[in-house]
Coordinates of C-alpha atoms and ligand atoms in Angstrom, one line a residue:
Chain P
M53 CA 0.0 0.0 0.0
A54 CA 1.2 3.5 -0.8
E55 CA 2.5 5.3 2.3
R56 CA 0.9 8.3 3.9
V57 CA 3.0 11.4 4.3
L58 CA 2.5 14.7 6.0
V59 CA 2.6 17.6 3.6
K60 CA 1.6 21.2 3.0
G61 CA -1.2 21.8 0.5
T62 CA 0.8 23.8 -2.0
E63 CA 3.6 21.2 -2.0
A64 CA 1.1 18.4 -2.3
I65 CA -0.4 20.0 -5.4
G66 CA 3.1 20.4 -6.9
E67 CA 4.1 16.8 -6.2
A68 CA 0.8 15.5 -7.5
A69 CA 1.3 17.5 -10.7
I70 CA 4.7 15.9 -11.2
R71 CA 3.3 12.5 -10.6
A72 CA 0.6 13.3 -13.1
G73 CA 3.3 13.8 -15.7
C74 CA 3.7 17.6 -15.6
R75 CA 7.3 18.5 -16.5
L76 CA 6.8 22.2 -17.2
F77 CA 6.0 24.9 -14.6
F78 CA 6.0 28.7 -15.3
G79 CA 5.2 31.1 -12.5
Y80 CA 5.6 34.5 -10.9
P81 CA 5.7 35.0 -7.2
I82 CA 2.7 36.2 -5.3
T83 CA 1.6 35.4 -1.7
P84 CA 0.0 33.1 -0.5
Q85 CA 1.1 30.5 -3.0
N86 CA 4.9 31.0 -3.2
E87 CA 5.6 27.6 -1.7
L88 CA 4.2 26.0 -4.9
P89 CA 6.7 27.5 -7.4
E90 CA 9.4 27.2 -4.8
Y91 CA 8.7 23.5 -4.5
M92 CA 8.6 23.1 -8.3
S93 CA 12.0 25.0 -8.6
K94 CA 13.5 22.3 -6.4
R95 CA 11.6 19.2 -7.8
M96 CA 11.5 19.9 -11.5
P97 CA 15.3 19.5 -12.1
E98 CA 15.2 16.3 -10.1
V99 CA 12.7 14.7 -12.5
G100 CA 14.2 16.2 -15.7
G101 CA 11.5 18.9 -15.9
T102 CA 11.7 22.7 -16.3
F103 CA 10.8 25.4 -13.8
L104 CA 11.0 29.0 -15.0
Q105 CA 10.3 32.1 -13.0
T106 CA 8.8 34.5 -15.4
E107 CA 8.8 38.3 -15.7
S108 CA 5.1 38.6 -15.1
E109 CA 1.8 36.7 -15.0
V110 CA 1.1 38.0 -18.5
A111 CA 4.3 36.3 -19.7
T112 CA 3.5 33.2 -17.6
I113 CA 0.2 32.4 -19.1
N114 CA 1.6 32.9 -22.6
M115 CA 4.5 30.5 -21.9
V116 CA 1.8 28.1 -20.7
Y117 CA 0.0 28.7 -24.0
G118 CA 3.2 28.0 -26.0
A119 CA 4.0 24.8 -24.1
A120 CA 0.4 23.6 -24.4
C121 CA 0.7 24.1 -28.1
T122 CA 3.2 21.3 -28.2
G123 CA 0.8 19.0 -26.4
T124 CA 3.0 18.8 -23.2
R125 CA 1.5 18.8 -19.7
V126 CA 2.1 22.3 -18.2
M127 CA 1.0 24.1 -15.1
T128 CA 1.1 27.4 -13.4
S129 CA -0.1 28.8 -10.1
T130 CA -0.8 32.2 -8.9
S131 CA -3.1 34.2 -6.6
S132 CA -5.9 36.6 -7.4
P133 CA -4.2 39.7 -8.9
G134 CA -2.0 37.4 -10.9
F135 CA -5.0 35.4 -12.1
S136 CA -6.6 38.7 -13.3
L137 CA -3.5 39.4 -15.3
M138 CA -3.7 36.0 -16.9
Q139 CA -7.2 36.4 -18.2
E140 CA -6.3 37.5 -21.7
G141 CA -4.1 34.5 -22.2
I142 CA -6.7 32.2 -20.7
S143 CA -9.3 33.5 -23.1
Y144 CA -6.9 32.8 -26.0
M145 CA -6.3 29.3 -24.7
A146 CA -10.0 28.6 -24.3
C147 CA -10.6 29.6 -27.9
A148 CA -7.5 27.8 -29.2
Q149 CA -8.6 24.7 -27.1
L150 CA -5.3 24.2 -25.3
P151 CA -5.0 22.0 -22.2
A152 CA -3.3 23.2 -19.1
V153 CA -3.7 23.3 -15.3
L154 CA -4.0 26.7 -13.6
V155 CA -4.0 26.9 -9.8
N156 CA -5.5 30.0 -8.2
V157 CA -4.8 30.3 -4.5
V158 CA -7.4 33.0 -3.9
R159 CA -6.7 35.9 -1.5
G160 CA -8.8 38.8 -0.3
G161 CA -9.8 41.3 -2.9
P162 CA -10.8 43.1 -5.0
G163 CA -7.8 45.1 -6.0
L164 CA -4.6 44.3 -4.2
G165 CA -6.7 43.1 -1.3
D166 CA -4.8 41.2 1.3
I167 CA -3.0 37.9 1.5
Q168 CA -5.6 36.1 3.6
P169 CA -7.8 33.2 2.4
S170 CA -10.8 34.2 0.3
Q171 CA -13.3 32.8 -2.2
G172 CA -13.7 36.1 -4.0
D173 CA -12.7 34.8 -7.4
Y174 CA -15.6 32.4 -7.8
W175 CA -17.3 34.6 -10.4
Q176 CA -14.1 35.2 -12.3
A177 CA -13.2 31.5 -12.4
T178 CA -16.7 30.1 -13.2
K179 CA -18.3 32.7 -15.4
G180 CA -15.5 33.0 -17.9
G181 CA -13.1 35.6 -16.5
G182 CA -11.6 36.8 -19.8
H183 CA -13.3 38.2 -22.9
G184 CA -15.7 36.1 -25.0
D185 CA -17.9 33.1 -24.7
Y186 CA -16.2 30.3 -22.8
K187 CA -16.0 28.5 -19.5
L188 CA -13.4 26.5 -17.8
I189 CA -13.6 23.4 -15.6
V190 CA -13.1 24.6 -12.0
L191 CA -12.2 22.2 -9.2
A192 CA -12.4 23.2 -5.6
P193 CA -10.6 20.9 -3.0
S194 CA -11.4 21.1 0.7
T195 CA -8.6 18.9 2.0
V196 CA -5.0 18.3 1.1
Q197 CA -5.7 14.8 -0.1
E198 CA -8.5 16.1 -2.3
A199 CA -6.1 18.7 -3.7
V200 CA -3.8 15.9 -4.7
D201 CA -6.5 13.8 -6.3
L202 CA -8.0 16.8 -8.1
T203 CA -4.7 17.9 -9.4
V204 CA -4.2 14.6 -11.2
L205 CA -7.8 14.7 -12.4
A206 CA -7.3 18.3 -13.6
F207 CA -4.5 17.2 -16.0
D208 CA -6.6 14.3 -17.3
L209 CA -9.6 16.5 -17.9
A210 CA -7.5 19.2 -19.5
D211 CA -6.2 16.6 -22.0
K212 CA -9.5 14.9 -22.5
Y213 CA -11.4 18.1 -23.3
R214 CA -8.5 20.2 -24.6
T215 CA -9.2 23.0 -22.2
P216 CA -7.5 24.9 -19.3
V217 CA -8.7 23.5 -16.0
V218 CA -8.6 25.7 -12.9
I219 CA -7.9 24.5 -9.4
I220 CA -9.3 27.0 -7.0
A221 CA -7.9 26.9 -3.5
D222 CA -7.1 29.5 -0.8
G223 CA -4.4 30.1 1.7
V224 CA -6.0 27.6 4.2
I225 CA -5.7 24.7 1.7
G226 CA -2.3 25.9 0.6
Q227 CA -0.8 26.2 4.1
M228 CA -2.5 23.4 5.9
M229 CA -0.5 20.2 6.6
E230 CA -2.3 16.9 6.3
P231 CA -1.4 13.3 5.8
V232 CA -1.9 12.3 2.1
T233 CA -1.4 9.3 -0.1
F234 CA 0.2 10.2 -3.4
P235 CA -0.6 8.4 -6.6
E236 CA 2.1 6.5 -8.5
F237 CA 4.2 8.4 -11.1
R238 CA 2.5 8.4 -14.5
D239 CA 4.7 6.8 -17.2
L240 CA 5.3 9.7 -19.5
N241 CA 5.0 7.4 -22.5
T242 CA 1.4 6.7 -21.6
L243 CA 0.3 10.4 -21.6
P244 CA -1.9 11.6 -24.5
K245 CA 0.3 12.6 -27.5
H246 CA -2.1 14.9 -29.3
D247 CA -0.5 14.0 -32.6
D248 CA -3.6 15.1 -34.4
W249 CA -3.3 18.8 -33.4
A250 CA -0.1 19.6 -31.5
L251 CA 2.7 21.8 -32.9
T252 CA 5.6 19.4 -33.1
G253 CA 7.2 20.3 -36.5
A254 CA 5.4 19.4 -39.7
N255 CA 7.5 16.3 -40.0
G256 CA 6.1 14.1 -42.8
R257 CA 2.6 15.5 -42.3
E258 CA 0.5 18.5 -43.2
K259 CA 1.3 21.6 -41.1
H260 CA -0.8 22.1 -37.9
I261 CA -2.0 25.5 -36.9
I262 CA -3.4 26.7 -33.6
V263 CA -5.2 30.0 -33.6
S264 CA -7.8 31.7 -31.5
F265 CA -9.4 33.7 -34.2
D266 CA -10.8 33.9 -37.7
I267 CA -11.8 37.1 -39.4
D268 CA -14.8 35.5 -41.1
P269 CA -17.6 35.7 -38.5
Y270 CA -19.2 32.6 -39.9
V271 CA -16.1 30.6 -39.4
L272 CA -15.5 32.1 -35.9
E273 CA -19.1 31.2 -35.0
K274 CA -18.4 27.6 -36.0
M275 CA -15.3 27.6 -33.7
N276 CA -17.5 29.0 -30.9
L277 CA -20.1 26.3 -31.5
E278 CA -17.4 23.7 -31.2
I279 CA -16.5 25.1 -27.8
V280 CA -20.2 25.2 -26.8
E281 CA -20.6 21.6 -27.8
K282 CA -17.6 20.6 -25.7
L283 CA -18.9 22.5 -22.7
R284 CA -22.3 20.7 -23.0
K285 CA -20.3 17.4 -22.9
I286 CA -18.4 18.5 -19.9
E287 CA -21.7 19.5 -18.2
A288 CA -23.2 16.1 -18.9
N289 CA -20.2 14.1 -17.7
E290 CA -18.1 15.9 -15.2
K291 CA -20.3 17.3 -12.3
R292 CA -18.8 16.3 -9.0
W293 CA -19.9 17.0 -5.4
E294 CA -19.9 15.7 -1.9
E295 CA -23.0 15.0 0.2
Y296 CA -22.6 14.8 4.0
K297 CA -25.3 13.7 6.4
L298 CA -28.1 14.7 4.0
E299 CA -30.2 11.5 4.4
D300 CA -32.4 12.9 7.2
A301 CA -31.4 16.6 7.0
E302 CA -33.9 19.3 7.2
I303 CA -31.4 22.1 6.7
V304 CA -28.8 22.0 4.0
I305 CA -25.6 24.0 4.1
T306 CA -24.0 24.7 0.7
A307 CA -20.3 25.6 0.8
F308 CA -17.2 24.8 -1.2
G309 CA -13.5 24.5 -0.5
T310 CA -12.2 25.6 2.8
V311 CA -15.7 26.7 4.0
G312 CA -17.0 23.3 2.9
R313 CA -14.6 21.8 5.4
I314 CA -15.6 24.2 8.2
A315 CA -19.3 23.5 7.4
K316 CA -18.8 19.9 8.4
S317 CA -18.0 21.0 11.9
V318 CA -21.1 23.2 11.8
V319 CA -23.2 20.2 10.8
E320 CA -21.8 18.1 13.7
Q321 CA -22.3 21.0 16.2
A322 CA -25.9 21.6 14.9
R323 CA -26.8 18.0 15.2
K324 CA -25.6 17.9 18.8
E325 CA -28.0 20.8 19.4
G326 CA -30.9 18.9 17.8
I327 CA -30.8 20.7 14.4
K328 CA -30.8 18.2 11.6
A329 CA -28.3 19.8 9.3
G330 CA -26.3 18.3 6.3
L331 CA -23.8 19.6 3.8
F332 CA -23.9 19.8 0.0
R333 CA -20.4 20.6 -1.2
P334 CA -19.8 21.2 -5.0
I335 CA -16.4 20.0 -6.1
T336 CA -16.8 21.1 -9.6
L337 CA -17.7 24.8 -9.4
W338 CA -18.1 24.7 -13.1
P339 CA -19.9 22.6 -14.2
F340 CA -22.1 23.3 -11.2
P341 CA -24.2 20.3 -9.9
Y342 CA -27.5 22.1 -10.4
E343 CA -29.8 19.0 -10.8
R344 CA -28.6 17.2 -7.7
L345 CA -28.9 20.3 -5.5
E346 CA -32.4 20.9 -6.8
E347 CA -33.4 17.3 -6.0
I348 CA -31.9 17.6 -2.5
S349 CA -33.5 21.0 -1.8
K350 CA -37.0 19.7 -2.2
G351 CA -38.9 19.7 1.1
K352 CA -36.1 21.2 3.1
K353 CA -36.7 23.8 5.7
L354 CA -33.7 26.0 4.8
I355 CA -30.7 26.1 2.4
L356 CA -27.9 28.1 4.0
D357 CA -25.2 29.1 1.6
V358 CA -21.9 30.0 3.3
E359 CA -18.9 31.5 1.5
M360 CA -15.9 33.7 2.0
N361 CA -17.3 36.3 -0.4
M362 CA -20.4 38.4 -0.9
G363 CA -22.5 35.5 -2.2
Q364 CA -21.0 34.5 -5.5
M365 CA -21.9 30.8 -5.5
L366 CA -25.2 31.9 -4.0
E367 CA -26.4 32.8 -7.6
D368 CA -25.8 29.2 -8.7
V369 CA -27.4 27.8 -5.6
K370 CA -30.5 29.9 -6.3
L371 CA -30.6 28.7 -9.9
A372 CA -30.5 25.1 -8.6
V373 CA -32.9 25.4 -5.7
K374 CA -35.5 27.5 -7.6
D375 CA -38.4 28.0 -5.2
H376 CA -38.2 24.5 -3.6
A377 CA -36.9 25.9 -0.4
R378 CA -36.0 29.1 1.5
I379 CA -32.4 30.2 0.8
E380 CA -30.3 32.4 3.1
F381 CA -26.7 33.5 3.0
Y382 CA -23.9 33.9 5.4
G383 CA -20.6 35.3 4.1
R384 CA -17.4 36.9 5.3
M385 CA -15.1 38.9 3.1
G386 CA -11.7 40.6 2.9
G387 CA -9.9 37.4 3.9
V388 CA -11.8 36.7 7.1
V389 CA -12.4 33.0 7.7
P390 CA -15.7 32.3 9.4
T391 CA -15.6 30.1 12.5
P392 CA -18.0 27.2 13.0
D393 CA -19.6 29.0 15.9
E394 CA -20.3 32.1 13.8
I395 CA -21.9 30.0 11.1
L396 CA -24.0 28.1 13.6
E397 CA -25.1 31.3 15.2
A398 CA -26.2 32.6 11.7
L399 CA -28.0 29.3 11.1
K400 CA -29.9 29.6 14.4
K401 CA -30.8 33.2 13.7
F402 CA -32.3 32.2 10.3
L403 CA -34.2 29.4 12.0
N404 CA -35.3 31.6 14.8
V405 CA -34.0 29.3 17.5
Chain F
M203 CA 14.9 23.5 -75.7
A204 CA 15.3 22.4 -72.2
F205 CA 14.1 24.7 -69.4
Q206 CA 15.8 25.0 -66.1
V207 CA 14.2 26.3 -63.0
I208 CA 16.4 29.0 -61.5
L209 CA 14.0 30.5 -59.0
K210 CA 11.1 28.8 -57.4
R211 CA 8.7 29.4 -54.5
P212 CA 10.5 28.3 -51.3
E213 CA 9.0 25.1 -49.9
S214 CA 8.6 26.9 -46.5
L215 CA 6.0 29.1 -48.0
T216 CA 2.5 27.8 -48.7
Q217 CA 0.6 28.5 -51.9
R218 CA -1.5 31.2 -50.1
E219 CA -1.4 34.7 -51.6
F220 CA 0.0 37.4 -49.2
T221 CA -2.6 39.7 -47.8
Y222 CA -0.1 42.6 -47.7
C223 CA -0.7 45.9 -49.6
P224 CA 1.1 46.5 -52.9
G225 CA 4.7 47.6 -52.2
C226 CA 4.7 46.5 -48.6
T227 CA 8.0 44.9 -47.7
H228 CA 6.4 42.4 -45.2
G229 CA 6.2 40.0 -48.2
I230 CA 9.9 40.3 -49.0
I231 CA 10.8 39.5 -45.4
H232 CA 8.5 36.5 -45.4
R233 CA 10.2 35.1 -48.5
L234 CA 13.7 35.6 -47.0
I235 CA 12.7 33.7 -43.9
A236 CA 11.3 30.9 -46.0
E237 CA 14.4 30.7 -48.1
V238 CA 16.6 30.5 -45.0
I239 CA 14.5 27.8 -43.4
D240 CA 14.7 25.8 -46.7
E241 CA 18.5 26.3 -46.9
L242 CA 18.9 25.2 -43.3
G243 CA 16.7 22.2 -43.9
I244 CA 14.7 22.7 -40.8
R245 CA 11.1 23.2 -42.1
E246 CA 9.9 20.0 -40.5
K247 CA 11.3 21.0 -37.1
T248 CA 10.1 24.6 -37.1
I249 CA 7.3 26.4 -35.4
A250 CA 6.3 29.9 -36.4
V251 CA 4.7 32.3 -34.0
A252 CA 2.8 35.1 -35.7
P253 CA 2.0 38.3 -34.0
I254 CA -1.0 40.7 -33.9
G255 CA -0.7 43.2 -36.8
C256 CA -0.7 43.0 -40.5
S257 CA 1.4 39.8 -40.3
V258 CA -1.3 38.1 -38.1
F259 CA -1.8 35.9 -41.1
A260 CA 1.8 34.8 -41.3
Y261 CA 0.6 31.5 -39.9
Q262 CA -1.1 30.8 -43.2
F263 CA 1.9 31.8 -45.3
F264 CA 4.7 29.8 -43.6
N265 CA 4.6 26.1 -44.5
T266 CA 5.5 25.1 -41.0
D267 CA 3.5 24.4 -37.8
A268 CA 2.3 27.7 -36.6
T269 CA 0.3 29.7 -34.1
V270 CA -0.7 33.3 -33.4
A271 CA 0.3 34.9 -30.1
A272 CA -1.7 37.5 -28.2
H273 CA -0.5 41.1 -29.0
G274 CA 3.1 41.4 -27.9
R275 CA 3.3 38.0 -26.3
A276 CA 5.1 36.1 -29.0
P277 CA 8.4 35.8 -27.2
A278 CA 6.6 34.3 -24.2
V279 CA 4.7 31.9 -26.3
A280 CA 7.9 30.9 -28.1
T281 CA 9.7 30.5 -24.7
G282 CA 7.0 28.0 -23.6
M283 CA 7.3 26.1 -26.9
K284 CA 11.1 25.9 -26.8
R285 CA 11.2 24.9 -23.1
A286 CA 8.7 22.2 -23.9
R287 CA 10.5 21.0 -27.0
P288 CA 14.1 22.1 -27.1
D289 CA 14.6 19.9 -30.2
L290 CA 12.4 22.2 -32.3
Y291 CA 13.2 25.6 -33.8
V292 CA 10.9 28.4 -32.9
F293 CA 10.7 31.8 -34.5
T294 CA 8.6 34.9 -33.8
Y295 CA 7.6 37.4 -36.5
Q296 CA 6.6 40.7 -34.9
G297 CA 5.8 44.3 -35.9
D298 CA 6.9 47.4 -34.0
G299 CA 3.6 48.0 -32.3
D300 CA 3.6 44.3 -31.2
L301 CA 7.2 44.1 -30.1
A302 CA 8.2 47.6 -29.1
A303 CA 5.0 48.8 -27.3
I304 CA 2.7 46.2 -25.7
G305 CA 5.4 43.5 -25.8
T306 CA 8.4 45.3 -24.6
A307 CA 8.7 43.3 -21.4
E308 CA 8.5 40.0 -23.1
I309 CA 11.1 40.7 -25.7
V310 CA 13.6 42.2 -23.3
H311 CA 13.3 39.2 -20.9
A312 CA 13.4 36.5 -23.6
A313 CA 16.6 38.2 -24.9
N314 CA 18.1 38.5 -21.5
R315 CA 17.3 34.8 -20.6
G316 CA 19.2 33.9 -23.8
E317 CA 16.0 32.1 -24.9
K318 CA 17.0 29.9 -27.8
I319 CA 14.5 31.4 -30.2
T320 CA 14.7 33.6 -33.3
T321 CA 12.8 36.9 -33.6
I322 CA 12.2 38.8 -36.9
F323 CA 11.3 42.3 -35.9
V324 CA 9.7 44.4 -38.6
N325 CA 10.0 48.1 -38.0
N326 CA 7.9 50.2 -40.3
A327 CA 7.6 53.1 -37.9
I328 CA 3.8 52.8 -37.7
Y329 CA 0.8 50.7 -36.7
G330 CA -0.2 49.1 -40.0
M331 CA -3.2 46.9 -39.3
T332 CA -5.2 49.3 -37.1
G333 CA -4.9 52.1 -39.6
G334 CA -1.7 54.1 -39.2
Q335 CA -1.5 55.2 -35.5
M336 CA 1.8 56.2 -33.9
A337 CA 4.2 53.4 -33.0
P338 CA 7.0 53.7 -30.4
T339 CA 9.3 53.7 -33.5
T340 CA 7.5 56.6 -35.2
L341 CA 9.9 59.4 -36.1
L342 CA 9.8 62.8 -34.5
G343 CA 7.7 65.1 -36.6
M344 CA 6.1 62.2 -38.5
K345 CA 2.4 62.5 -39.0
T346 CA 0.2 59.5 -38.1
T347 CA -3.5 59.3 -37.3
T348 CA -2.8 59.8 -33.6
T349 CA 0.0 62.4 -34.1
P350 CA -1.9 64.6 -36.7
Y351 CA 0.5 67.5 -35.9
G352 CA 3.6 65.3 -36.1
R353 CA 5.2 63.3 -33.3
K354 CA 6.4 65.6 -30.5
A355 CA 9.0 64.4 -28.0
D356 CA 7.5 66.3 -25.1
N357 CA 4.1 64.7 -25.5
D358 CA 4.8 61.4 -27.3
G359 CA 8.3 60.5 -26.3
Y360 CA 11.2 59.6 -28.6
P361 CA 11.6 56.9 -31.3
L362 CA 12.4 53.7 -29.4
H363 CA 15.7 52.1 -30.5
V364 CA 15.0 48.4 -29.8
A365 CA 18.2 46.9 -31.1
E366 CA 20.2 49.2 -29.0
I367 CA 18.2 48.3 -25.9
I368 CA 18.3 44.5 -26.6
K369 CA 22.1 44.5 -27.3
E370 CA 22.8 45.1 -23.6
A371 CA 21.1 41.8 -22.8
R372 CA 23.7 39.1 -22.2
G373 CA 21.7 36.3 -23.5
V374 CA 21.8 37.7 -27.0
A375 CA 23.8 35.6 -29.5
F376 CA 23.0 37.5 -32.7
L377 CA 21.5 40.9 -33.3
A378 CA 21.4 43.1 -36.4
R379 CA 19.5 45.9 -37.9
T380 CA 19.0 45.7 -41.7
K381 CA 16.7 47.1 -44.4
V382 CA 15.0 45.8 -47.5
N383 CA 14.7 48.7 -49.8
T384 CA 17.5 47.7 -52.3
P385 CA 18.5 44.3 -53.7
Q386 CA 21.8 44.4 -51.9
D387 CA 20.1 45.1 -48.6
V388 CA 17.6 42.3 -49.2
Q389 CA 20.6 39.9 -49.5
K390 CA 22.2 41.3 -46.4
T391 CA 18.9 40.9 -44.5
K392 CA 18.8 37.3 -45.6
K393 CA 22.3 36.7 -44.3
A394 CA 21.4 38.2 -41.0
I395 CA 18.2 36.1 -40.7
K396 CA 20.2 33.0 -41.4
K397 CA 22.6 33.9 -38.6
A398 CA 19.8 34.6 -36.2
F399 CA 18.5 31.1 -36.9
L400 CA 22.0 29.7 -36.6
A401 CA 22.3 31.2 -33.2
Q402 CA 19.4 29.1 -32.2
I403 CA 20.4 25.9 -34.1
K404 CA 23.9 26.1 -32.4
G405 CA 22.3 26.6 -29.1
L406 CA 24.1 29.9 -28.6
G407 CA 21.2 32.0 -27.4
F408 CA 18.7 34.6 -28.5
G409 CA 18.8 35.9 -32.1
M410 CA 17.0 38.9 -33.5
V411 CA 17.0 40.9 -36.8
E412 CA 15.3 44.3 -36.8
V413 CA 14.3 44.9 -40.4
L414 CA 13.5 48.4 -41.5
S415 CA 10.3 48.0 -43.6
T416 CA 7.8 50.1 -45.5
C417 CA 4.1 50.8 -45.0
P418 CA 3.2 52.8 -48.2
T419 CA -0.5 52.6 -47.3
N420 CA -0.3 54.3 -44.0
W421 CA 2.7 56.5 -44.8
G422 CA 0.4 57.8 -47.6
I423 CA 2.9 57.5 -50.4
D424 CA 3.5 55.2 -53.4
P425 CA 5.7 52.1 -53.0
V426 CA 8.7 53.5 -54.8
S427 CA 8.7 56.7 -52.8
A428 CA 8.3 54.5 -49.7
L429 CA 11.6 52.8 -50.4
K430 CA 13.2 56.2 -50.7
W431 CA 11.5 57.5 -47.6
L432 CA 12.9 54.6 -45.7
E433 CA 16.4 55.4 -46.8
E434 CA 16.1 59.1 -46.2
H435 CA 14.2 59.2 -42.9
M436 CA 14.5 55.9 -41.1
V437 CA 18.1 55.0 -41.7
P438 CA 19.5 58.2 -40.1
E439 CA 17.3 57.5 -37.0
Y440 CA 17.9 53.7 -36.9
P441 CA 21.6 53.0 -37.8
L442 CA 22.1 49.7 -39.6
G443 CA 24.7 47.2 -38.3
V444 CA 25.5 44.0 -36.6
F445 CA 25.3 44.7 -32.9
V446 CA 26.1 41.2 -31.5
D447 CA 27.5 38.2 -33.4
K448 CA 28.5 35.1 -31.5
V449 CA 27.8 32.9 -34.5
G450 CA 31.0 33.7 -36.4
D451 CA 31.7 33.4 -40.1
E452 CA 31.4 29.7 -40.7
Q453 CA 28.0 28.7 -42.0
Ligands
LIG797 C1 -4.5 43.6 -26.5 C2 -4.6 44.2 -27.9 N1 -4.5 45.6 -28.0 C3 -4.7 46.2 -29.2 C4 -4.9 45.4 -30.3 C5 -5.1 46.1 -31.6 N2 -4.0 46.0 -32.6 C6 -4.1 45.1 -33.6 S1 -2.7 45.3 -34.6 C7 -2.1 46.5 -33.7 C8 -0.8 47.2 -34.1 C9 0.1 46.4 -34.9 O1 1.1 47.2 -35.4 P1 2.6 46.6 -35.7 O2 3.0 45.7 -34.6 O3 3.4 47.8 -35.9 O4 2.3 45.8 -37.0 P2 2.0 46.2 -38.5 O5 0.5 46.1 -38.6 O6 2.5 47.6 -38.7 O7 2.7 45.2 -39.4 C10 -2.9 46.8 -32.6 C11 -2.7 47.9 -31.7 C12 -5.0 44.0 -30.1 N3 -5.3 43.1 -31.1 N4 -4.9 43.4 -28.9
LIG798 S1 -0.9 48.5 -43.8 FE1 1.2 48.9 -44.1 S2 2.3 47.2 -43.0 FE2 0.2 46.6 -43.3 S3 0.2 45.4 -45.2 FE3 -0.3 47.5 -45.8 S4 1.6 48.5 -46.2 FE4 2.1 46.6 -45.2

């Protein structure tokens, strides 16, 4: 059996990426995720890979674009302001249909914000972020082990659907140490080759081109429709979530990532006090598991959405729940992490107990 | 009577017709790059990175694998490619708006890292594609659609000398400024382009050729006058020469 080791979230993501076959990492320092590029700068040379500290996030994402054009597994990580700078390149990659894994360790915002954990980039990550019609697969781990598993999944999904995949975490997931089991190293020869589209030199074949534009609107519309079709496929196949103590629950807390983890304690505490609470935790923020949440919400007394933002996922929760149940929101902003007690207090207030 | 082919279309160009205006020297520069790639025998190991600007369609003209980078980001895209596949040859083709304005950071850092890529930098002193606005390379006093009274240093800054800036970067293995307004200069430009590729092939570092080029359409003059204008106005501002050459004489 694979051994369990105690590691920090950021380093766990880096190690998982390497085991998934990633041998290229481009990044620019920004707190609170510097341990990830630092880890990669040490590990990449050990496995024959490349780590490059870039001149900016703008350059970073375009290096990721270039590496992805060759069909090679590539990754970057950043935090909120850096993720904003990457949006132009991400939009280009979405249109050019290029696979890559992008980690955003979200911090307080908007603007320069602070360096504390936040979930304020939910909209940016799930609703497009850059210009034009596109969405990215967005994965939100709530434990270090899940961060490892989702990192591997992210590379596989990126390759399968030819799309950038975002792992959204925050400083809590990044800094927390937990025991994890790492997967085996992927044999690089078994990774998808992408011979049908990658830029590898037109050696004995027709040239390949990768572009994110066409000046003929009818052709561009066709490219757009191809992306739409792909997104529909992703929606049909890749929705993921966790259900916790929902069997007999009267109250459902919806939360993701770090708050999803905190909410588990709230469920336990509430149940001790006789409130039948359960948790619905989306793991894919896009595609959002609307149908399952709708089903669950039927006949419930209350849906309490808890986030570290002003209620960004709340919009998706409302779309899912429709008018099947009453929905309330509790959120903290600016990098404040809500405690289980605060959330329980809010829950009781909404229940009038 | 037997016929002998003495000049044919380079294999590294596709059959596609250029989209450039009559008299624009972008086309000449394309052909030179294609001839060099043919002569070096690297067509099947080359990736072209086209820019944003009139040469955005270069990906259709070069008969190599190709992509189009976001405005100014070609050196970063090329860096990603080269780091992923050091066995391939990567070149960027960029205008002065692309390379010297929005993409200044990317080109300086690619050069300074000694990135083993080749850059062909086409300096026509103006933004072509967007309709003739001022470029960083626009000459003082020169009228463009955004300098209708002529470029003034106190408002618009001075013409940017990219080759002179890049030459300070220690990663540079070959760097020259050439022009393409006479047949002799066309040949000199081809030689420089070849050396810029050789710098990459030999793994010596970053190679760039800044080529003084024409934009008769946006300069508002005919193609022949444009060749003359380049000589009379651009050359005094942008001195020709080889700034760095670590490739040496042997080919
Ligand atoms: C981010 C961004 N900003 C602006 C533009 C608009 N744009 C297209 S081409 C161009 C200028 C290109 O000029 P240059 O690089 O000199 O090339 P030329 O057309 O003269 O060959 C600009 C500003 C763009 N496509 N993307
Ligand atoms: S606008 Fe100028 S640079 Fe562009 S193709 Fe025409 S002449 Fe050439």
